[in-house]
PDB file of C-alpha atoms (C1' of nucleotides) in Angstrom:
ATOM      1  CA  MET A   1       0.026   0.001  -0.087  1.00  0.00           C
ATOM      2  CA  SER A   2       1.966   2.810  -1.194  1.00  0.00           C
ATOM      3  CA  HIS A   3       0.869   6.009  -2.163  1.00  0.00           C
ATOM      4  CA  PHE A   4       2.533   5.102  -5.378  1.00  0.00           C
ATOM      5  CA  GLY A   5      -0.376   3.061  -6.571  1.00  0.00           C
ATOM      6  CA  LYS A   6       1.922  -0.097  -6.676  1.00  0.00           C
ATOM      7  CA  SER A   7       1.149  -3.283  -4.787  1.00  0.00           C
ATOM      8  CA  GLY A   8       3.181  -3.663  -1.756  1.00  0.00           C
ATOM      9  CA  PRO A   9       6.984  -2.419  -1.417  1.00  0.00           C
ATOM     10  CA  PRO A  10       8.158  -1.189  -4.924  1.00  0.00           C
ATOM     11  CA  ASP A  11      11.719  -1.937  -4.640  1.00  0.00           C
ATOM     12  CA  ILE A  12      13.284  -2.989  -1.294  1.00  0.00           C
ATOM     13  CA  ARG A  13      16.534  -4.155  -2.667  1.00  0.00           C
ATOM     14  CA  ASP A  14      18.741  -0.757  -1.699  1.00  0.00           C
ATOM     15  CA  THR A  15      16.292   1.350   0.071  1.00  0.00           C
ATOM     16  CA  TYR A  16      16.501   2.589   3.717  1.00  0.00           C
ATOM     17  CA  SER A  17      13.348   2.871   5.641  1.00  0.00           C
ATOM     18  CA  LEU A  18      12.924   5.335   8.178  1.00  0.00           C
ATOM     19  CA  LEU A  19      10.311   5.087  11.084  1.00  0.00           C
ATOM     20  CA  VAL A  20       8.294   8.103  11.623  1.00  0.00           C
ATOM     21  CA  LEU A  21       6.863   7.869  14.814  1.00  0.00           C
ATOM     22  CA  ASN A  22       4.671  10.535  17.070  1.00  0.00           C
ATOM     23  CA  ILE A  23       2.824  11.946  13.881  1.00  0.00           C
ATOM     24  CA  THR A  24      -0.583  12.714  14.299  1.00  0.00           C
ATOM     25  CA  PHE A  25      -3.274  10.215  13.752  1.00  0.00           C
ATOM     26  CA  ARG A  26      -4.345  12.538  10.671  1.00  0.00           C
ATOM     27  CA  THR A  27      -1.109  12.681   9.265  1.00  0.00           C
ATOM     28  CA  THR A  28      -1.154  10.657   5.855  1.00  0.00           C
ATOM     29  CA  ALA A  29       1.429   9.499   3.535  1.00  0.00           C
ATOM     30  CA  ASP A  30       0.863  12.541   1.398  1.00  0.00           C
ATOM     31  CA  ASP A  31       1.396  14.899   4.091  1.00  0.00           C
ATOM     32  CA  LEU A  32       5.013  13.051   4.895  1.00  0.00           C
ATOM     33  CA  PHE A  33       5.930  12.478   1.346  1.00  0.00           C
ATOM     34  CA  PRO A  34       6.758  16.022   0.334  1.00  0.00           C
ATOM     35  CA  LEU A  35       8.457  16.666   3.638  1.00  0.00           C
ATOM     36  CA  PHE A  36      10.758  13.993   3.342  1.00  0.00           C
ATOM     37  CA  ASP A  37      11.088  13.900  -0.360  1.00  0.00           C
ATOM     38  CA  LYS A  38      12.651  17.389   0.271  1.00  0.00           C
ATOM     39  CA  TYR A  39      15.597  15.902   2.127  1.00  0.00           C
ATOM     40  CA  GLY A  40      16.256  13.183  -0.345  1.00  0.00           C
ATOM     41  CA  LYS A  41      14.925  10.630  -2.772  1.00  0.00           C
ATOM     42  CA  VAL A  42      11.723   8.982  -1.044  1.00  0.00           C
ATOM     43  CA  VAL A  43      10.956   5.615  -2.674  1.00  0.00           C
ATOM     44  CA  ASP A  44       8.128   5.190  -0.823  1.00  0.00           C
ATOM     45  CA  VAL A  45       6.045   6.357   2.218  1.00  0.00           C
ATOM     46  CA  PHE A  46       3.891   3.685   4.037  1.00  0.00           C
ATOM     47  CA  ILE A  47       1.809   4.398   7.006  1.00  0.00           C
ATOM     48  CA  PRO A  48       0.618   1.444   8.698  1.00  0.00           C
ATOM     49  CA  ARG A  49      -3.055   1.595   9.757  1.00  0.00           C
ATOM     50  CA  ASN A  50      -5.570  -0.500  11.511  1.00  0.00           C
ATOM     51  CA  ARG A  51      -7.159  -2.861   9.157  1.00  0.00           C
ATOM     52  CA  ARG A  52     -10.436  -2.169  10.729  1.00  0.00           C
ATOM     53  CA  THR A  53     -10.744   1.203  11.299  1.00  0.00           C
ATOM     54  CA  GLY A  54      -8.424   2.404   8.807  1.00  0.00           C
ATOM     55  CA  GLU A  55      -6.897   5.028  11.181  1.00  0.00           C
ATOM     56  CA  SER A  56      -3.204   5.530  11.357  1.00  0.00           C
ATOM     57  CA  ARG A  57      -1.397   4.193  13.924  1.00  0.00           C
ATOM     58  CA  GLY A  58       0.715   7.268  14.394  1.00  0.00           C
ATOM     59  CA  PHE A  59       3.767   6.267  12.726  1.00  0.00           C
ATOM     60  CA  ALA A  60       4.970   5.883   9.197  1.00  0.00           C
ATOM     61  CA  PHE A  61       7.631   4.434   7.109  1.00  0.00           C
ATOM     62  CA  VAL A  62       9.613   6.547   5.032  1.00  0.00           C
ATOM     63  CA  ARG A  63      11.614   4.599   2.218  1.00  0.00           C
ATOM     64  CA  TYR A  64      14.730   6.322   1.156  1.00  0.00           C
ATOM     65  CA  LYS A  65      16.774   5.386  -1.790  1.00  0.00           C
ATOM     66  CA  TYR A  66      19.989   6.306  -0.464  1.00  0.00           C
ATOM     67  CA  ALA A  67      21.217   5.854   3.202  1.00  0.00           C
ATOM     68  CA  ASP A  68      22.843   9.391   3.326  1.00  0.00           C
ATOM     69  CA  GLU A  69      19.629  11.139   2.505  1.00  0.00           C
ATOM     70  CA  ALA A  70      17.885   9.187   4.887  1.00  0.00           C
ATOM     71  CA  GLN A  71      20.047  10.238   7.650  1.00  0.00           C
ATOM     72  CA  LYS A  72      19.720  13.855   6.520  1.00  0.00           C
ATOM     73  CA  ALA A  73      16.124  13.432   6.844  1.00  0.00           C
ATOM     74  CA  VAL A  74      16.592  11.954  10.146  1.00  0.00           C
ATOM     75  CA  ASP A  75      18.418  14.700  11.265  1.00  0.00           C
ATOM     76  CA  LYS A  76      16.458  17.414   9.855  1.00  0.00           C
ATOM     77  CA  LEU A  77      12.890  15.766  10.226  1.00  0.00           C
ATOM     78  CA  ASP A  78      13.551  14.471  13.723  1.00  0.00           C
ATOM     79  CA  GLY A  79      11.893  16.663  16.124  1.00  0.00           C
ATOM     80  CA  ARG A  80      10.060  18.615  13.485  1.00  0.00           C
ATOM     81  CA  VAL A  81       6.501  19.692  14.223  1.00  0.00           C
ATOM     82  CA  VAL A  82       4.084  18.089  11.615  1.00  0.00           C
ATOM     83  CA  ASP A  83       0.209  18.881  11.859  1.00  0.00           C
ATOM     84  CA  GLY A  84       1.131  20.274  15.295  1.00  0.00           C
ATOM     85  CA  ARG A  85       3.015  17.204  16.411  1.00  0.00           C
ATOM     86  CA  GLU A  86       6.537  16.648  16.898  1.00  0.00           C
ATOM     87  CA  ILE A  87       7.676  13.824  14.749  1.00  0.00           C
ATOM     88  CA  MET A  88      10.400  11.347  15.476  1.00  0.00           C
ATOM     89  CA  VAL A  89      12.388   9.929  12.769  1.00  0.00           C
ATOM     90  CA  GLN A  90      14.612   7.394  13.119  1.00  0.00           C
ATOM     91  CA  PHE A  91      15.783   4.062  11.099  1.00  0.00           C
ATOM     92  CA  ALA A  92      13.427   1.305  11.083  1.00  0.00           C
ATOM     93  CA  LYS A  93      15.155  -1.830  12.451  1.00  0.00           C
ATOM     94  CA  TYR A  94      12.233  -4.508  12.747  1.00  0.00           C
ATOM     95  CA  GLY A  95      11.288  -4.165   9.109  1.00  0.00           C
ATOM     96  CA  PRO A  96      11.180  -6.622   6.455  1.00  0.00           C
ATOM     97  CA  ASN A  97      14.205  -5.800   5.363  1.00  0.00           C
ATOM     98  CA  ALA A  98      16.408  -4.823   8.377  1.00  0.00           C
ATOM     99  CA  GLU A  99      19.218  -6.911   7.385  1.00  0.00           C
ATOM    100  CA  ARG A 100      20.700  -4.445   5.334  1.00  0.00           C
ATOM    101  CA  ILE A 101      20.755  -1.977   8.121  1.00  0.00           C
ATOM    102  CA  HIS A 102      22.125  -4.374  10.334  1.00  0.00           C
ATOM    103  CA  LYS A 103      25.110  -5.044   7.960  1.00  0.00           C
ATOM    104  CA  GLY A 104      25.327  -1.668   6.497  1.00  0.00           C
ATOM    105  CA  LYS A 105      26.527   1.506   7.685  1.00  0.00           C
ATOM    106  CA  THR A 106      23.152   2.476   8.443  1.00  0.00           C
ATOM    107  CA  SER A 107      23.291   1.328  11.969  1.00  0.00           C
ATOM    108  CA  GLU A 108      26.464   3.010  13.149  1.00  0.00           C
ATOM    109  CA  THR A 109      25.597   6.344  11.232  1.00  0.00           C
ATOM    110  CA  SER A 110      22.286   6.496  12.562  1.00  0.00           C
ATOM    111  CA  SER A 111      23.533   6.225  16.027  1.00  0.00           C
ATOM    112  CA  LYS A 112      26.137   8.822  15.340  1.00  0.00           C
ATOM    113  CA  MET A 113      23.939  11.132  14.007  1.00  0.00           C
ATOM    114  CA  ARG A 114      21.424  10.598  16.696  1.00  0.00           C
ATOM    115  CA  GLY A 115      24.508  11.216  19.088  1.00  0.00           C
ATOM    116  CA  ARG A 116      24.958  14.885  18.077  1.00  0.00           C
ATOM    117  CA  SER A 117      21.696  16.144  16.530  1.00  0.00           C
ATOM    118  CA  ARG A 118      19.390  15.185  19.356  1.00  0.00           C
ATOM    119  CA  SER A 119      19.889  18.312  21.092  1.00  0.00           C
ATOM    120  CA  HIS A 120      17.229  20.265  19.093  1.00  0.00           C
ATOM    121  CA  SER A 121      14.480  17.960  20.176  1.00  0.00           C
ATOM    122  CA  PRO A 122      12.778  19.130  23.337  1.00  0.00           C
ATOM    123  CA  ARG A 123      10.988  15.727  23.733  1.00  0.00           C
ATOM    124  CA  PRO A 124      11.443  13.827  27.105  1.00  0.00           C
ATOM    125  CA  ARG A 125      14.600  12.251  28.175  1.00  0.00           C
ATOM    126  CA  ASP A 126      14.457   9.046  26.423  1.00  0.00           C
ATOM    127  CA  ARG A 127      11.704   6.580  25.699  1.00  0.00           C
ATOM    128  CA  ASP A 128      11.723   5.103  28.811  1.00  0.00           C
ATOM    129  CA  TYR A 129       8.666   7.328  29.980  1.00  0.00           C
ATOM    130  CA  ARG A 130       6.479   5.465  27.440  1.00  0.00           C
ATOM    131  CA  LYS A 131       7.618   1.960  28.269  1.00  0.00           C
ATOM    132  CA  ARG A 132       4.914   1.751  31.015  1.00  0.00           C
ATOM    133  CA  SER A 133       2.177   1.233  28.656  1.00  0.00           C
ATOM    134  CA  ARG A 134       2.109   0.269  25.093  1.00  0.00           C
ATOM    135  CA  SER A 135      -1.369   0.474  23.814  1.00  0.00           C
ATOM    136  CA  ARG A 136      -4.724   1.224  25.195  1.00  0.00           C
ATOM    137  CA  SER A 137      -6.507   4.058  23.197  1.00  0.00           C
ATOM    138  CA  ARG A 138      -7.666   2.797  19.587  1.00  0.00           C
ATOM    139  CA  ASP A 139      -6.937  -0.972  20.855  1.00  0.00           C
ATOM    140  CA  ARG A 140      -9.463  -0.476  23.891  1.00  0.00           C
ATOM    141  CA  HIS A 141     -11.937   0.860  21.741  1.00  0.00           C
ATOM    142  CA  ASP A 142     -11.695  -1.642  19.069  1.00  0.00           C
ATOM    143  CA  ARG A 143     -11.767  -4.410  21.631  1.00  0.00           C
ATOM    144  CA  GLU A 144     -14.714  -3.055  23.461  1.00  0.00           C
ATOM    145  CA  LYS A 145     -16.570  -2.347  20.407  1.00  0.00           C
ATOM    146  CA  TYR A 146     -16.036  -5.654  19.041  1.00  0.00           C
ATOM    147  CA  ARG A 147     -16.570  -7.269  22.526  1.00  0.00           C
ATOM    148  CA  GLY A 148     -19.830  -5.391  22.593  1.00  0.00           C
ATOM    149  CA  ARG A 149     -20.730  -6.574  19.412  1.00  0.00           C
ATOM    150  CA  GLU A 150     -20.073 -10.221  19.807  1.00  0.00           C
ATOM    151  CA  ARG A 151     -21.556 -10.493  23.283  1.00  0.00           C
ATOM    152  CA  ASP A 152     -24.364  -8.171  22.916  1.00  0.00           C
ATOM    153  CA  HIS A 153     -26.776 -11.047  23.401  1.00  0.00           C
ATOM    154  CA  ARG A 154     -24.868 -11.521  26.809  1.00  0.00           C
ATOM    155  CA  PRO A 155     -26.646 -10.014  29.782  1.00  0.00           C
ATOM    156  CA  ARG A 156     -24.776  -7.289  31.670  1.00  0.00           C
ATOM    157  CA  SER A 157     -25.156  -9.002  35.144  1.00  0.00           C
ATOM    158  CA  MET A 158     -21.771 -10.444  34.575  1.00  0.00           C
ATOM    159  CA  SER A 159     -19.991  -7.632  36.434  1.00  0.00           C
ATOM    160  CA  HIS A 160     -20.194  -9.719  39.723  1.00  0.00           C
ATOM    161  CA  SER A 161     -17.173 -12.044  39.420  1.00  0.00           C
ATOM    162  CA  ALA A 162     -15.749 -13.055  36.054  1.00  0.00           C
ATOM    163  CA  SER A 163     -12.124 -12.481  36.923  1.00  0.00           C
ATOM    164  CA  PRO A 164     -11.344  -9.156  35.722  1.00  0.00           C
ATOM    165  CA  ASP A 165      -7.861  -9.371  36.289  1.00  0.00           C
ATOM    166  CA  ARG A 166      -7.118 -11.806  33.417  1.00  0.00           C
ATOM    167  CA  HIS A 167      -8.994 -10.245  30.641  1.00  0.00           C
ATOM    168  CA  LYS A 168      -7.488  -7.088  31.139  1.00  0.00           C
ATOM    169  CA  TYR A 169      -4.220  -8.179  29.714  1.00  0.00           C
ATOM    170  CA  ARG A 170      -4.343  -9.836  26.636  1.00  0.00           C
ATOM    171  CA  GLY A 171      -0.886  -9.915  25.640  1.00  0.00           C
ATOM    172  CA  ARG A 172       0.505  -8.032  22.802  1.00  0.00           C
ATOM    173  CA  GLU A 173      -1.266  -7.698  19.626  1.00  0.00           C
ATOM    174  CA  ARG A 174      -0.999  -5.048  17.311  1.00  0.00           C
ATOM    175  CA  TYR A 175      -3.890  -6.080  15.321  1.00  0.00           C
ATOM    176  CA  ASP A 176      -6.902  -7.606  16.993  1.00  0.00           C
ATOM    177  CA  GLU A 177      -8.495  -7.815  13.623  1.00  0.00           C
ATOM    178  CA  GLU A 178      -9.938 -11.140  14.260  1.00  0.00           C
ATOM    179  CA  PRO A 179      -7.756 -13.452  16.669  1.00  0.00           C
ATOM    180  CA  CYS A 180     -10.301 -16.052  17.035  1.00  0.00           C
ATOM    181  CA  SER A 181     -12.893 -17.180  14.606  1.00  0.00           C
ATOM    182  CA  TRP A 182     -15.791 -18.244  16.728  1.00  0.00           C
ATOM    183  CA  SER A 183     -17.787 -18.961  13.693  1.00  0.00           C
ATOM    184  CA  ARG A 184     -16.149 -22.022  13.019  1.00  0.00           C
ATOM    185  CA  SER A 185     -17.291 -23.329  16.181  1.00  0.00           C
ATOM    186  CA  TYR A 186     -20.881 -22.050  15.298  1.00  0.00           C
ATOM    187  CA  GLY A 187     -20.698 -23.669  11.875  1.00  0.00           C
ATOM    188  CA  SER A 188     -20.779 -27.214  10.675  1.00  0.00           C
ATOM    189  CA  ALA A 189     -17.269 -27.680  11.648  1.00  0.00           C
ATOM    190  CA  SER A 190     -16.954 -29.658  14.975  1.00  0.00           C
ATOM    191  CA  PRO A 191     -13.907 -29.404  17.286  1.00  0.00           C
ATOM    192  CA  ALA A 192     -13.687 -33.032  17.408  1.00  0.00           C
ATOM    193  CA  ARG A 193     -13.828 -33.411  13.835  1.00  0.00           C
ATOM    194  CA  HIS A 194     -10.278 -33.188  13.258  1.00  0.00           C
ATOM    195  CA  SER A 195      -9.760 -36.853  13.940  1.00  0.00           C
ATOM    196  CA  PRO A 196     -10.769 -39.300  11.535  1.00  0.00           C
ATOM    197  CA  SER A 197     -11.570 -41.820  14.238  1.00  0.00           C
ATOM    198  CA  SER A 198     -14.156 -40.554  16.489  1.00  0.00           C
ATOM    199  CA  LYS A 199     -12.920 -42.584  19.466  1.00  0.00           C
ATOM    200  CA  ARG A 200     -12.336 -39.317  21.090  1.00  0.00           C
ATOM    201  CA  SER A 201     -15.380 -38.926  23.132  1.00  0.00           C
ATOM    202  CA  PRO A 202     -18.658 -39.746  21.928  1.00  0.00           C
ATOM    203  CA  SER A 203     -20.618 -37.802  24.159  1.00  0.00           C
ATOM    204  CA  PRO A 204     -22.082 -35.038  22.085  1.00  0.00           C
ATOM    205  CA  HIS A 205     -23.864 -33.258  24.854  1.00  0.00           C
ATOM    206  CA  ARG A 206     -21.118 -31.902  27.207  1.00  0.00           C
ATOM    207  CA  THR A 207     -17.616 -32.624  26.269  1.00  0.00           C
ATOM    208  CA  PRO A 208     -14.955 -31.400  29.126  1.00  0.00           C
ATOM    209  CA  ASN A 209     -13.393 -28.071  27.831  1.00  0.00           C
ATOM    210  CA  ARG A 210      -9.946 -29.258  28.759  1.00  0.00           C
ATOM    211  CA  SER A 211      -9.767 -31.554  25.589  1.00  0.00           C
ATOM    212  CA  GLU A 212     -11.829 -29.331  23.603  1.00  0.00           C
ATOM    213  CA  SER A 213      -9.131 -26.914  22.662  1.00  0.00           C
ATOM    214  CA  PRO A 214      -7.601 -27.851  19.570  1.00  0.00           C
ATOM    215  CA  GLY A 215      -4.461 -25.996  20.467  1.00  0.00           C
ATOM    216  CA  GLY A 216      -4.896 -23.408  18.100  1.00  0.00           C
ATOM    217  CA  ARG A 217      -7.033 -21.145  19.866  1.00  0.00           C
ATOM    218  CA  ASN A 218      -5.416 -19.134  22.606  1.00  0.00           C
ATOM    219  CA  CYS A 219      -8.157 -16.422  22.410  1.00  0.00           C
ATOM    220  CA  ASN A 220     -10.016 -17.788  25.320  1.00  0.00           C
ATOM    221  CA  GLU A 221      -9.795 -14.468  27.492  1.00  0.00           C
ATOM    222  CA  SER A 222     -13.652 -14.450  27.263  1.00  0.00           C
ATOM    223  CA  SER A 223     -13.903 -18.154  27.655  1.00  0.00           C
ATOM    224  CA  PRO A 224     -14.095 -18.008  31.468  1.00  0.00           C
ATOM    225  CA  ALA A 225     -16.624 -15.467  31.396  1.00  0.00           C
ATOM    226  CA  LEU A 226     -18.459 -16.727  28.392  1.00  0.00           C
ATOM    227  CA  LYS A 227     -19.770 -19.901  30.182  1.00  0.00           C
ATOM    228  CA  SER A 228     -22.971 -20.589  30.953  1.00  0.00           C
ATOM    229  CA  VAL A 229     -24.506 -17.902  33.112  1.00  0.00           C
ATOM    230  CA  SER A 230     -27.616 -18.727  35.441  1.00  0.00           C
ATOM    231  CA  PRO A 231     -30.358 -16.352  34.703  1.00  0.00           C
ATOM    232  CA  ARG A 232     -30.275 -15.614  38.807  1.00  0.00           C
ATOM    233  CA  GLY A 233     -26.822 -13.935  38.041  1.00  0.00           C
ATOM    234  CA  GLN A 234     -24.609 -16.727  39.113  1.00  0.00           C
ATOM    235  CA  PRO A 235     -22.327 -18.462  36.441  1.00  0.00           C
ATOM    236  CA  ALA A 236     -22.535 -22.190  36.201  1.00  0.00           C
ATOM    237  CA  LEU A 237     -18.938 -22.998  37.510  1.00  0.00           C
ATOM    238  CA  SER A 238     -19.417 -26.773  36.631  1.00  0.00           C
ATOM    239  CA  PRO A 239     -19.784 -27.075  32.782  1.00  0.00           C
ATOM    240  CA  SER A 240     -19.776 -30.838  33.542  1.00  0.00           C
ATOM    241  CA  PRO A 241     -22.308 -32.351  35.853  1.00  0.00           C
ATOM    242  CA  SER A 242     -19.589 -34.577  37.217  1.00  0.00           C
ATOM    243  CA  PRO A 243     -16.384 -32.745  38.036  1.00  0.00           C
ATOM    244  CA  HIS A 244     -14.754 -36.073  38.671  1.00  0.00           C
ATOM    245  CA  ARG A 245     -15.561 -37.310  35.275  1.00  0.00           C
ATOM    246  CA  SER A 246     -13.525 -34.897  33.380  1.00  0.00           C
ATOM    247  CA  ARG A 247     -11.935 -37.226  31.485  1.00  0.00           C
ATOM    248  CA  VAL A 248     -14.606 -39.444  29.436  1.00  0.00           C
ATOM    249  CA  ASP A 249     -12.338 -41.110  27.381  1.00  0.00           C
ATOM    250  CA  ASP A 250     -10.481 -42.447  30.331  1.00  0.00           C
TER     251      ASP A 250
ATOM    252  C1'  DG B   1     -15.658  12.814  18.334  1.00  0.00           C
ATOM    253  C1'  DT B   2     -11.154  10.823  21.276  1.00  0.00           C
ATOM    254  C1'  DT B   3      -6.248   8.262  21.845  1.00  0.00           C
ATOM    255  C1'  DG B   4       0.138   8.375  21.828  1.00  0.00           C
ATOM    256  C1'  DA B   5       3.378   3.479  22.888  1.00  0.00           C
ATOM    257  C1'  DG B   6       5.793   1.783  18.834  1.00  0.00           C
ATOM    258  C1'  DC B   7       8.154  -1.106  13.997  1.00  0.00           C
ATOM    259  C1'  DG B   8       5.362  -1.959   7.855  1.00  0.00           C
ATOM    260  C1'  DT B   9       1.853  -3.359   3.095  1.00  0.00           C
ATOM    261  C1'  DT B  10       0.432  -6.327  -2.108  1.00  0.00           C
TER     262       DT B  10
END
DNA sequence: GTTGAGCGTT
């Protein structure tokens, strides 16, 4: 998705990607292109955006053709106020083509440039101040939005005790576009259907959720709370009528 | 209509 109209990265053979952070959520690649193009030949400008909302994630990747121009852009545009926000320009490292950065002179030059030109940036000491939390704003909105949509059929009486401390942290997913497909369970596919021999558990009514996990679905943050809830407001703690008979196949 | 640590697409 380059604003060049080409599909995917144009040519990443000898390009140097710069990571532009702290840009506004309104800033688009078209806004950054003329900015970075003035300091060098910009091959491509790409802004990772949310695949659902389509909003910018607050950072962009500017791909330069030459490293020296990229460095110049880093030195010039790093700390530049764009759209009312001070952007941070630095060399991308975790990109798909981070190898050339590691083997090339880009790494040492970048650190050298940053060491002498960071005095003009009134930004906070270091990036440690932001380490405390990584994501909450847009992810939180999207998460609640999706959660409220899918669980709309669920009564709101679940606020009594549902282990709120575990669903609060869902690990780190940049894109919670669709981590788990619940539709597959609701469709014609059966969890025990992956085995040709149905010697697993012939009980079609209530199978222990222990063996029910095919191993591929780690997204069970809502499972504990998604269990059957009594109309009175008390969750059915025992999914199976006999707790000691957890293993039906045994 | 918001938000603000970070690392990317066909």
